[in-house]
mmCIF file of C-alpha atoms in Angstrom:
data_model
loop_
_atom_site.group_PDB
_atom_site.id
_atom_site.type_symbol
_atom_site.label_atom_id
_atom_site.label_comp_id
_atom_site.label_asym_id
_atom_site.label_seq_id
_atom_site.Cartn_x
_atom_site.Cartn_y
_atom_site.Cartn_z
ATOM 1 C CA UNK A 1 112.915 74.145 128.689
ATOM 2 C CA UNK A 2 109.638 75.883 127.891
ATOM 3 C CA UNK A 3 109.055 73.710 124.814
ATOM 4 C CA UNK A 4 110.086 70.523 126.607
ATOM 5 C CA UNK A 5 107.232 68.172 127.469
ATOM 6 C CA UNK A 6 106.321 67.266 131.032
ATOM 7 C CA UNK A 7 107.650 63.701 130.789
ATOM 8 C CA UNK A 8 111.238 64.736 129.857
ATOM 9 C CA UNK A 9 111.163 67.371 132.623
ATOM 10 C CA UNK A 10 109.980 64.753 135.088
ATOM 11 C CA UNK A 11 112.683 62.280 134.042
ATOM 12 C CA UNK A 12 115.390 64.953 134.276
ATOM 13 C CA UNK A 13 114.094 65.959 137.712
ATOM 14 C CA UNK A 14 114.048 62.353 138.944
ATOM 15 C CA UNK A 15 117.565 61.592 137.648
ATOM 16 C CA UNK A 16 118.949 64.888 138.998
ATOM 17 C CA UNK A 17 117.298 64.225 142.353
ATOM 18 C CA UNK A 18 118.800 60.728 142.555
ATOM 19 C CA UNK A 19 122.290 62.019 141.702
ATOM 20 C CA UNK A 20 122.077 64.850 144.245
ATOM 21 C CA UNK A 21 120.733 62.470 146.884
ATOM 22 C CA UNK A 22 123.544 59.971 146.311
ATOM 23 C CA UNK A 23 126.079 62.810 146.448
ATOM 24 C CA UNK A 24 124.640 64.081 149.735
ATOM 25 C CA UNK A 25 124.623 60.550 151.120
ATOM 26 C CA UNK A 26 128.309 59.996 150.276
ATOM 27 C CA UNK A 27 129.616 63.428 151.297
ATOM 28 C CA UNK A 28 127.866 63.594 154.680
ATOM 29 C CA UNK A 29 129.093 60.260 155.985
ATOM 30 C CA UNK A 30 131.194 60.124 159.119
ATOM 31 C CA UNK A 31 134.780 61.078 158.324
ATOM 32 C CA UNK A 32 133.890 63.365 155.389
ATOM 33 C CA UNK A 33 135.394 66.841 154.995
ATOM 34 C CA UNK A 34 133.633 69.117 157.514
ATOM 35 C CA UNK A 35 133.132 72.076 155.138
ATOM 36 C CA UNK A 36 131.829 69.914 152.285
ATOM 37 C CA UNK A 37 129.625 67.970 154.688
ATOM 38 C CA UNK A 38 128.146 71.237 156.016
ATOM 39 C CA UNK A 39 127.469 72.464 152.471
ATOM 40 C CA UNK A 40 125.737 69.187 151.581
ATOM 41 C CA UNK A 41 123.683 69.374 154.772
ATOM 42 C CA UNK A 42 122.579 72.902 153.833
ATOM 43 C CA UNK A 43 121.589 71.744 150.311
ATOM 44 C CA UNK A 44 119.657 68.847 151.865
ATOM 45 C CA UNK A 45 117.870 71.332 154.130
ATOM 46 C CA UNK A 46 116.931 73.493 151.127
ATOM 47 C CA UNK A 47 115.535 70.415 149.358
ATOM 48 C CA UNK A 48 113.594 69.431 152.474
ATOM 49 C CA UNK A 49 112.216 72.962 152.826
ATOM 50 C CA UNK A 50 111.049 73.102 149.201
ATOM 51 C CA UNK A 51 109.314 69.714 149.277
ATOM 52 C CA UNK A 52 107.639 70.551 152.597
ATOM 53 C CA UNK A 53 106.367 73.967 151.446
ATOM 54 C CA UNK A 54 105.200 72.707 148.048
ATOM 55 C CA UNK A 55 103.514 69.696 149.644
ATOM 56 C CA UNK A 56 101.750 72.001 152.098
ATOM 57 C CA UNK A 57 100.585 74.232 149.227
ATOM 58 C CA UNK A 58 99.242 71.198 147.336
ATOM 59 C CA UNK A 59 97.306 70.128 150.426
ATOM 60 C CA UNK A 60 95.897 73.655 150.807
ATOM 61 C CA UNK A 61 94.796 73.996 147.176
ATOM 62 C CA UNK A 62 93.040 70.609 146.809
ATOM 63 C CA UNK A 63 89.588 71.759 148.101
ATOM 64 C CA UNK A 64 89.818 74.853 145.869
ATOM 65 C CA UNK A 65 90.569 72.654 142.837
ATOM 66 C CA UNK A 66 87.536 70.504 143.630
ATOM 67 C CA UNK A 67 85.210 73.501 144.051
ATOM 68 C CA UNK A 68 86.616 75.422 141.086
ATOM 69 C CA UNK A 69 86.392 72.565 138.590
ATOM 70 C CA UNK A 70 83.408 70.465 139.661
ATOM 71 C CA UNK A 71 80.854 73.248 140.310
ATOM 72 C CA UNK A 72 80.895 74.784 136.785
ATOM 73 C CA UNK A 73 81.200 71.317 135.231
ATOM 74 C CA UNK A 74 77.981 70.069 136.849
ATOM 75 C CA UNK A 75 76.170 73.381 136.281
ATOM 76 C CA UNK A 76 77.156 73.381 132.599
ATOM 77 C CA UNK A 77 76.063 69.789 131.986
ATOM 78 C CA UNK A 78 72.754 70.466 133.702
ATOM 79 C CA UNK A 79 71.990 73.431 131.461
ATOM 80 C CA UNK A 80 72.800 71.552 128.279
ATOM 81 C CA UNK A 81 70.387 68.762 129.068
ATOM 82 C CA UNK A 82 69.616 66.743 125.952
ATOM 83 C CA UNK A 83 69.274 63.111 124.964
ATOM 84 C CA UNK A 84 72.631 62.829 123.199
ATOM 85 C CA UNK A 85 74.485 64.719 125.927
ATOM 86 C CA UNK A 86 72.890 62.658 128.696
ATOM 87 C CA UNK A 87 73.563 59.363 126.922
ATOM 88 C CA UNK A 88 77.189 60.256 126.105
ATOM 89 C CA UNK A 89 77.891 61.547 129.622
ATOM 90 C CA UNK A 90 76.461 58.432 131.292
ATOM 91 C CA UNK A 91 78.323 56.219 128.811
ATOM 92 C CA UNK A 92 81.616 58.023 129.520
ATOM 93 C CA UNK A 93 81.123 57.693 133.264
ATOM 94 C CA UNK A 94 80.265 53.985 132.995
ATOM 95 C CA UNK A 95 83.297 53.381 130.782
ATOM 96 C CA UNK A 96 85.600 55.057 133.309
ATOM 97 C CA UNK A 97 84.247 53.267 136.375
ATOM 98 C CA UNK A 98 84.159 49.862 134.631
ATOM 99 C CA UNK A 99 87.816 50.442 133.718
ATOM 100 C CA UNK A 100 88.465 51.343 137.363
ATOM 101 C CA UNK A 101 86.720 48.264 138.783
ATOM 102 C CA UNK A 102 88.497 46.013 136.268
ATOM 103 C CA UNK A 103 91.842 47.559 137.264
ATOM 104 C CA UNK A 104 90.993 47.022 140.951
ATOM 105 C CA UNK A 105 90.237 43.321 140.414
ATOM 106 C CA UNK A 106 93.393 42.800 138.335
ATOM 107 C CA UNK A 107 95.473 44.773 140.845
ATOM 108 C CA UNK A 108 94.160 42.749 143.787
ATOM 109 C CA UNK A 109 95.435 39.578 142.093
ATOM 110 C CA UNK A 110 98.615 40.767 140.340
ATOM 111 C CA UNK A 111 100.134 43.489 142.565
ATOM 112 C CA UNK A 112 100.951 41.211 145.551
ATOM 113 C CA UNK A 113 102.722 38.883 143.090
ATOM 114 C CA UNK A 114 104.823 41.369 141.104
ATOM 115 C CA UNK A 115 105.634 43.696 144.030
ATOM 116 C CA UNK A 116 106.370 40.931 146.527
ATOM 117 C CA UNK A 117 109.473 41.747 148.549
ATOM 118 C CA UNK A 118 109.529 45.455 147.576
ATOM 119 C CA UNK A 119 109.038 47.536 150.706
ATOM 120 C CA UNK A 120 109.307 51.227 151.580
ATOM 121 C CA UNK A 121 108.727 52.992 154.922
ATOM 122 C CA UNK A 122 105.027 53.538 155.601
ATOM 123 C CA UNK A 123 105.773 57.261 155.539
ATOM 124 C CA UNK A 124 108.836 58.632 153.784
ATOM 125 C CA UNK A 125 108.226 61.883 155.626
ATOM 126 C CA UNK A 126 108.586 60.088 158.967
ATOM 127 C CA UNK A 127 111.605 58.098 157.814
ATOM 128 C CA UNK A 128 113.515 61.303 157.141
ATOM 129 C CA UNK A 129 112.138 63.343 160.043
ATOM 130 C CA UNK A 130 115.376 63.506 162.046
ATOM 131 C CA UNK A 131 117.779 63.793 159.146
ATOM 132 C CA UNK A 132 119.660 66.376 157.115
ATOM 133 C CA UNK A 133 116.561 66.695 154.917
ATOM 134 C CA UNK A 134 114.658 68.482 157.692
ATOM 135 C CA UNK A 135 112.895 71.646 156.562
ATOM 136 C CA UNK A 136 114.153 75.060 157.675
ATOM 137 C CA UNK A 137 110.547 76.347 157.711
ATOM 138 C CA UNK A 138 108.063 73.901 159.334
ATOM 139 C CA UNK A 139 104.981 75.515 157.758
ATOM 140 C CA UNK A 140 101.607 73.780 157.427
ATOM 141 C CA UNK A 141 98.999 75.798 155.513
ATOM 142 C CA UNK A 142 96.199 73.374 156.350
ATOM 143 C CA UNK A 143 92.944 73.232 154.368
ATOM 144 C CA UNK A 144 89.882 75.464 154.327
ATOM 145 C CA UNK A 145 87.790 72.259 154.353
ATOM 146 C CA UNK A 146 88.212 68.518 153.913
ATOM 147 C CA UNK A 147 88.248 67.041 150.421
ATOM 148 C CA UNK A 148 85.006 65.071 150.902
ATOM 149 C CA UNK A 149 83.296 68.197 152.253
ATOM 150 C CA UNK A 150 84.459 70.090 149.155
ATOM 151 C CA UNK A 151 83.085 67.372 146.844
ATOM 152 C CA UNK A 152 79.695 67.397 148.611
ATOM 153 C CA UNK A 153 79.555 71.215 148.518
ATOM 154 C CA UNK A 154 80.553 71.259 144.836
ATOM 155 C CA UNK A 155 77.709 68.870 143.969
ATOM 156 C CA UNK A 156 75.193 70.882 145.992
ATOM 157 C CA UNK A 157 76.133 74.219 144.391
ATOM 158 C CA UNK A 158 76.576 72.741 140.902
ATOM 159 C CA UNK A 159 73.166 71.052 140.896
ATOM 160 C CA UNK A 160 71.603 74.182 142.396
ATOM 161 C CA UNK A 161 73.018 76.374 139.618
ATOM 162 C CA UNK A 162 71.833 73.902 136.976
ATOM 163 C CA UNK A 163 68.316 74.008 138.440
ATOM 164 C CA UNK A 164 68.114 77.781 139.016
ATOM 165 C CA UNK A 165 69.665 78.703 135.648
ATOM 166 C CA UNK A 166 71.211 81.762 137.317
ATOM 167 C CA UNK A 167 73.646 83.233 134.779
ATOM 168 C CA UNK A 168 75.345 85.715 137.118
ATOM 169 C CA UNK A 169 76.268 83.035 139.653
ATOM 170 C CA UNK A 170 77.316 80.735 136.817
ATOM 171 C CA UNK A 171 79.645 83.461 135.545
ATOM 172 C CA UNK A 172 81.246 83.771 138.998
ATOM 173 C CA UNK A 173 81.930 80.020 139.127
ATOM 174 C CA UNK A 174 83.406 80.093 135.604
ATOM 175 C CA UNK A 175 85.728 82.947 136.602
ATOM 176 C CA UNK A 176 86.745 81.037 139.733
ATOM 177 C CA UNK A 177 87.428 78.015 137.511
ATOM 178 C CA UNK A 178 89.737 80.188 135.388
ATOM 179 C CA UNK A 179 91.624 81.267 138.522
ATOM 180 C CA UNK A 180 92.062 77.634 139.601
ATOM 181 C CA UNK A 181 93.186 76.516 136.135
ATOM 182 C CA UNK A 182 95.654 79.427 135.867
ATOM 183 C CA UNK A 183 97.028 78.515 139.300
ATOM 184 C CA UNK A 184 97.498 74.918 138.176
ATOM 185 C CA UNK A 185 99.141 75.910 134.889
ATOM 186 C CA UNK A 186 101.388 78.648 136.318
ATOM 187 C CA UNK A 187 102.159 77.629 139.911
ATOM 188 C CA UNK A 188 101.516 73.891 140.343
ATOM 189 C CA UNK A 189 102.282 71.876 137.192
ATOM 190 C CA UNK A 190 105.578 73.697 136.324
ATOM 191 C CA UNK A 191 106.992 73.105 139.824
ATOM 192 C CA UNK A 192 106.032 69.439 140.130
ATOM 193 C CA UNK A 193 109.292 68.207 138.455
ATOM 194 C CA UNK A 194 111.255 70.049 141.183
ATOM 195 C CA UNK A 195 109.022 68.488 143.845
ATOM 196 C CA UNK A 196 109.664 65.040 142.370
ATOM 197 C CA UNK A 197 113.406 65.823 142.196
ATOM 198 C CA UNK A 198 113.318 66.679 145.907
ATOM 199 C CA UNK A 199 111.457 63.479 146.768
ATOM 200 C CA UNK A 200 113.905 61.317 144.792
ATOM 201 C CA UNK A 201 116.844 63.152 146.388
ATOM 202 C CA UNK A 202 115.440 62.245 149.817
ATOM 203 C CA UNK A 203 114.963 58.626 148.782
ATOM 204 C CA UNK A 204 118.480 58.370 147.346
ATOM 205 C CA UNK A 205 119.949 60.160 150.354
ATOM 206 C CA UNK A 206 118.291 57.629 152.662
ATOM 207 C CA UNK A 207 119.329 54.650 150.490
ATOM 208 C CA UNK A 208 115.759 53.761 149.471
ATOM 209 C CA UNK A 209 115.821 54.563 145.731
ATOM 210 C CA UNK A 210 116.294 51.001 144.388
ATOM 211 C CA UNK A 211 112.918 49.639 145.621
ATOM 212 C CA UNK A 212 111.157 52.748 144.265
ATOM 213 C CA UNK A 213 112.642 52.257 140.777
ATOM 214 C CA UNK A 214 111.654 48.575 140.850
ATOM 215 C CA UNK A 215 108.114 49.476 141.896
ATOM 216 C CA UNK A 216 107.762 52.174 139.213
ATOM 217 C CA UNK A 217 109.011 49.861 136.447
ATOM 218 C CA UNK A 218 106.651 47.014 137.335
ATOM 219 C CA UNK A 219 103.617 49.263 137.898
ATOM 220 C CA UNK A 220 104.310 51.151 134.651
ATOM 221 C CA UNK A 221 104.279 47.886 132.683
ATOM 222 C CA UNK A 222 101.162 46.577 134.445
ATOM 223 C CA UNK A 223 99.252 49.819 133.837
ATOM 224 C CA UNK A 224 100.045 49.849 130.095
ATOM 225 C CA UNK A 225 98.954 46.203 129.724
ATOM 226 C CA UNK A 226 95.644 46.889 131.509
ATOM 227 C CA UNK A 227 95.071 50.039 129.411
ATOM 228 C CA UNK A 228 95.567 48.069 126.181
ATOM 229 C CA UNK A 229 93.170 45.382 127.446
ATOM 230 C CA UNK A 230 90.683 48.164 128.239
ATOM 231 C CA UNK A 231 90.848 49.493 124.661
ATOM 232 C CA UNK A 232 90.385 45.994 123.214
ATOM 233 C CA UNK A 233 87.375 45.375 125.489
ATOM 234 C CA UNK A 234 85.799 48.752 124.632
ATOM 235 C CA UNK A 235 85.968 47.945 120.918
ATOM 236 C CA UNK A 236 84.551 44.439 121.419
ATOM 237 C CA UNK A 237 81.431 45.996 122.966
ATOM 238 C CA UNK A 238 81.286 48.932 120.514
ATOM 239 C CA UNK A 239 81.789 46.857 117.359
ATOM 240 C CA UNK A 240 79.257 44.213 118.388
ATOM 241 C CA UNK A 241 76.665 46.885 119.233
ATOM 242 C CA UNK A 242 77.478 49.101 116.244
ATOM 243 C CA UNK A 243 78.040 46.225 113.789
ATOM 244 C CA UNK A 244 81.510 47.494 112.820
ATOM 245 C CA UNK A 245 84.604 45.474 111.758
ATOM 246 C CA UNK A 246 86.669 44.994 114.930
ATOM 247 C CA UNK A 247 90.277 45.064 113.743
ATOM 248 C CA UNK A 248 89.647 47.733 111.102
ATOM 249 C CA UNK A 249 88.002 50.006 113.670
ATOM 250 C CA UNK A 250 91.005 49.739 116.008
ATOM 251 C CA UNK A 251 93.454 50.187 113.111
ATOM 252 C CA UNK A 252 91.686 53.400 112.051
ATOM 253 C CA UNK A 253 92.164 54.796 115.581
ATOM 254 C CA UNK A 254 95.929 54.124 115.736
ATOM 255 C CA UNK A 255 96.867 57.613 114.404
ATOM 256 C CA UNK A 256 94.846 59.172 117.242
ATOM 257 C CA UNK A 257 96.531 56.874 119.797
ATOM 258 C CA UNK A 258 100.039 57.740 118.586
ATOM 259 C CA UNK A 259 99.248 61.466 118.382
ATOM 260 C CA UNK A 260 97.956 61.448 121.961
ATOM 261 C CA UNK A 261 101.152 59.723 123.143
ATOM 262 C CA UNK A 262 103.058 62.684 121.702
ATOM 263 C CA UNK A 263 100.768 65.535 122.769
ATOM 264 C CA UNK A 264 99.698 64.199 126.216
ATOM 265 C CA UNK A 265 96.461 66.093 125.576
ATOM 266 C CA UNK A 266 93.057 64.750 124.531
ATOM 267 C CA UNK A 267 92.026 68.252 123.445
ATOM 268 C CA UNK A 268 95.100 68.740 121.228
ATOM 269 C CA UNK A 269 94.427 65.364 119.586
ATOM 270 C CA UNK A 270 90.799 66.179 118.653
ATOM 271 C CA UNK A 271 91.514 66.948 114.936
ATOM 272 C CA UNK A 272 93.209 63.558 114.452
ATOM 273 C CA UNK A 273 90.527 61.758 116.487
ATOM 274 C CA UNK A 274 87.805 63.288 114.285
ATOM 275 C CA UNK A 275 89.506 62.002 111.123
ATOM 276 C CA UNK A 276 89.962 58.542 112.658
ATOM 277 C CA UNK A 277 86.322 58.257 113.748
ATOM 278 C CA UNK A 278 85.184 59.432 110.311
ATOM 279 C CA UNK A 279 87.062 56.466 108.802
ATOM 280 C CA UNK A 280 85.002 54.224 111.088
ATOM 281 C CA UNK A 281 81.847 55.497 109.392
ATOM 282 C CA UNK A 282 80.564 57.685 112.216
ATOM 283 C CA UNK A 283 78.044 60.304 111.089
ATOM 284 C CA UNK A 284 79.330 63.868 111.029
ATOM 285 C CA UNK A 285 76.976 65.337 113.622
ATOM 286 C CA UNK A 286 77.701 62.532 116.105
ATOM 287 C CA UNK A 287 81.498 62.660 115.782
ATOM 288 C CA UNK A 288 81.527 66.468 115.934
ATOM 289 C CA UNK A 289 79.554 66.290 119.193
ATOM 290 C CA UNK A 290 80.963 63.185 120.897
ATOM 291 C CA UNK A 291 84.716 63.584 120.292
ATOM 292 C CA UNK A 292 85.156 67.121 121.760
ATOM 293 C CA UNK A 293 82.866 66.221 124.685
ATOM 294 C CA UNK A 294 84.608 62.916 125.469
ATOM 295 C CA UNK A 295 88.011 64.600 125.211
ATOM 296 C CA UNK A 296 87.003 66.376 128.424
ATOM 297 C CA UNK A 297 84.870 63.840 130.302
ATOM 298 C CA UNK A 298 86.054 60.336 129.274
ATOM 299 C CA UNK A 299 89.221 59.378 131.167
ATOM 300 C CA UNK A 300 89.294 55.587 131.420
ATOM 301 C CA UNK A 301 93.083 55.570 130.959
ATOM 302 C CA UNK A 302 93.649 57.980 133.855
ATOM 303 C CA UNK A 303 91.254 55.982 136.034
ATOM 304 C CA UNK A 304 93.270 52.797 135.459
ATOM 305 C CA UNK A 305 96.512 54.606 136.355
ATOM 306 C CA UNK A 306 95.043 56.163 139.500
ATOM 307 C CA UNK A 307 93.590 52.854 140.713
ATOM 308 C CA UNK A 308 96.581 50.584 140.033
ATOM 309 C CA UNK A 309 99.075 53.281 141.032
ATOM 310 C CA UNK A 310 97.374 53.867 144.376
ATOM 311 C CA UNK A 311 97.141 50.131 145.055
ATOM 312 C CA UNK A 312 100.816 49.557 144.228
ATOM 313 C CA UNK A 313 102.154 52.498 146.232
ATOM 314 C CA UNK A 314 100.041 51.624 149.268
ATOM 315 C CA UNK A 315 101.161 47.988 149.042
ATOM 316 C CA UNK A 316 104.908 48.722 149.054
ATOM 317 C CA UNK A 317 104.603 51.359 151.800
ATOM 318 C CA UNK A 318 102.783 48.932 154.072
ATOM 319 C CA UNK A 319 99.513 50.890 154.176
ATOM 320 C CA UNK A 320 96.289 48.918 154.722
ATOM 321 C CA UNK A 321 95.022 47.124 151.609
ATOM 322 C CA UNK A 322 92.226 49.029 149.859
ATOM 323 C CA UNK A 323 89.110 47.187 151.005
ATOM 324 C CA UNK A 324 86.330 46.534 148.430
ATOM 325 C CA UNK A 325 83.952 49.087 150.005
ATOM 326 C CA UNK A 326 86.619 51.823 150.068
ATOM 327 C CA UNK A 327 87.728 50.799 146.580
ATOM 328 C CA UNK A 328 84.166 51.101 145.295
ATOM 329 C CA UNK A 329 83.734 54.562 146.838
ATOM 330 C CA UNK A 330 87.107 55.669 145.455
ATOM 331 C CA UNK A 331 86.347 54.496 141.900
ATOM 332 C CA UNK A 332 82.793 55.896 141.817
ATOM 333 C CA UNK A 333 83.984 59.318 143.025
ATOM 334 C CA UNK A 334 87.058 59.127 140.790
ATOM 335 C CA UNK A 335 84.754 58.825 137.776
ATOM 336 C CA UNK A 336 83.098 62.106 138.789
ATOM 337 C CA UNK A 337 86.332 63.980 139.531
ATOM 338 C CA UNK A 338 87.807 62.857 136.197
ATOM 339 C CA UNK A 339 84.953 64.686 134.453
ATOM 340 C CA UNK A 340 86.192 67.863 136.152
ATOM 341 C CA UNK A 341 89.891 67.247 135.439
ATOM 342 C CA UNK A 342 91.464 70.063 133.383
ATOM 343 C CA UNK A 343 92.777 69.088 129.946
ATOM 344 C CA UNK A 344 96.440 69.643 130.805
ATOM 345 C CA UNK A 345 99.235 67.093 131.348
ATOM 346 C CA UNK A 346 98.798 65.639 134.821
ATOM 347 C CA UNK A 347 95.418 67.302 135.338
ATOM 348 C CA UNK A 348 93.848 63.972 136.298
ATOM 349 C CA UNK A 349 96.119 63.220 139.245
ATOM 350 C CA UNK A 350 96.042 66.810 140.556
ATOM 351 C CA UNK A 351 92.233 66.722 140.569
ATOM 352 C CA UNK A 352 92.251 63.307 142.278
ATOM 353 C CA UNK A 353 94.526 64.406 145.155
ATOM 354 C CA UNK A 354 91.499 65.076 147.343
ATOM 355 C CA UNK A 355 90.345 61.466 147.087
ATOM 356 C CA UNK A 356 93.860 60.152 147.679
ATOM 357 C CA UNK A 357 93.973 62.220 150.885
ATOM 358 C CA UNK A 358 90.490 61.702 152.266
ATOM 359 C CA UNK A 359 89.486 58.194 151.183
ATOM 360 C CA UNK A 360 92.805 56.361 150.861
ATOM 361 C CA UNK A 361 94.566 58.324 153.653
ATOM 362 C CA UNK A 362 97.707 58.820 151.568
ATOM 363 C CA UNK A 363 100.380 60.950 153.222
ATOM 364 C CA UNK A 364 102.222 63.695 151.256
ATOM 365 C CA UNK A 365 105.089 61.373 150.289
ATOM 366 C CA UNK A 366 102.741 58.712 148.938
ATOM 367 C CA UNK A 367 100.897 61.426 147.006
ATOM 368 C CA UNK A 368 104.202 62.655 145.545
ATOM 369 C CA UNK A 369 104.998 59.118 144.347
ATOM 370 C CA UNK A 370 101.504 58.944 142.854
ATOM 371 C CA UNK A 371 102.050 62.237 141.017
ATOM 372 C CA UNK A 372 105.401 61.019 139.676
ATOM 373 C CA UNK A 373 103.923 57.720 138.458
ATOM 374 C CA UNK A 374 100.928 59.415 136.832
ATOM 375 C CA UNK A 375 103.056 62.005 135.041
ATOM 376 C CA UNK A 376 105.454 59.352 133.748
ATOM 377 C CA UNK A 377 102.496 57.345 132.404
ATOM 378 C CA UNK A 378 100.313 60.255 131.307
ATOM 379 C CA UNK A 379 101.062 59.905 127.570
ATOM 380 C CA UNK A 380 99.711 56.352 127.454
ATOM 381 C CA UNK A 381 96.774 57.202 129.709
ATOM 382 C CA UNK A 382 95.780 60.040 127.370
ATOM 383 C CA UNK A 383 96.165 57.727 124.353
ATOM 384 C CA UNK A 384 93.845 55.221 126.051
ATOM 385 C CA UNK A 385 91.279 57.965 126.693
ATOM 386 C CA UNK A 386 91.371 59.178 123.083
ATOM 387 C CA UNK A 387 91.164 55.708 121.524
ATOM 388 C CA UNK A 388 88.276 54.884 123.848
ATOM 389 C CA UNK A 389 86.480 58.024 122.632
ATOM 390 C CA UNK A 390 86.305 56.364 119.203
ATOM 391 C CA UNK A 391 84.597 53.314 120.710
ATOM 392 C CA UNK A 392 82.047 55.492 122.505
ATOM 393 C CA UNK A 393 81.379 57.361 119.239
ATOM 394 C CA UNK A 394 80.456 54.037 117.565
ATOM 395 C CA UNK A 395 77.959 53.253 120.347
ATOM 396 C CA UNK A 396 76.428 56.759 120.364
ATOM 397 C CA UNK A 397 76.149 56.748 116.554
ATOM 398 C CA UNK A 398 74.314 53.418 116.555
ATOM 399 C CA UNK A 399 72.059 54.585 119.377
ATOM 400 C CA UNK A 400 71.292 57.824 117.518
ATOM 401 C CA UNK A 401 70.130 55.813 114.497
ATOM 402 C CA UNK A 402 67.656 53.853 116.614
ATOM 403 C CA UNK A 403 66.114 56.791 118.477
ATOM 404 C CA UNK A 404 66.057 60.503 117.803
ATOM 405 C CA UNK A 405 68.835 61.871 120.062
ATOM 406 C CA UNK A 406 69.884 64.821 117.935
#
């Protein structure tokens, strides 16, 4: 299991959860054997307890994730101020938010059409409140601060550290970042498949699994189509600006795309991405700078998933439609939080949980569905990020030739 990727674990968890939920549903019906029914009720209670406790822990850790990842990220960028860094960072941010706004416009038109008739309770937690899936331990850890407060504080401290150039304080924030990343790697990411299994068990036990599967299938397909369109658009702009052959440039990046689908990691794909960008005629100093940097800060694929996924889940659960002003705030802040996202499978959605809570008012069950969708689509999102890095490298290389950015 240790060598198994996150996607297979997630699929196994979802399938196991559905089977257990269906079993509980059938064996706890009126007229069932009393002993077996009691055992199934106990198992349902254990599942409810786990999902409640893990959901509470996720809610508690969100502000710490924001502080731990954004503060050192902003402080580090500020200290490395340079023309090429500034240009590449701004370009990466613009690419991500343009992808987000494009996804929002497409989602506003397409989602009501493809998800028409698919409905879930506005809160799965509420729909199962008085059921056998009740938790044995009604614990709510709460938060040390709201997500938006954490984002504002992270910006204030990060910019302050960049201005003061205080190495001791910077070291403290880097060590705190390590603690947060270790917590994510050891105690959050590995247990998410079990959390998803619990959620799907609840859905199956309540007879609501069919609409969820329909929603996931349609959203998955829509997200991949929009991500491919994003790549094609990025290379139209890059190849026109950089005077490169369009189809050849995309063809040269295919090995990087396919590698990223397998690794689910932009960082792990860097060696292949470097070779692919070299074939596109990018100068050595530019590719060696841009590709490792963009592997950490350019997440247009994740942004598309987090925008369309949120819109789809909120639509089927009957939540208010994301209004343009809220959508704009969400996408602009999402671009910033994606810069801070750790380079691990699912890092993007874990980092974005604060925005899902504070801006979009998603409840824990909606967030769990969002996590499941993002993890299932993470391979293709990462591949979109990596392939887009090649397009940004073309633009930066052409810009570097025109002015001295080195």
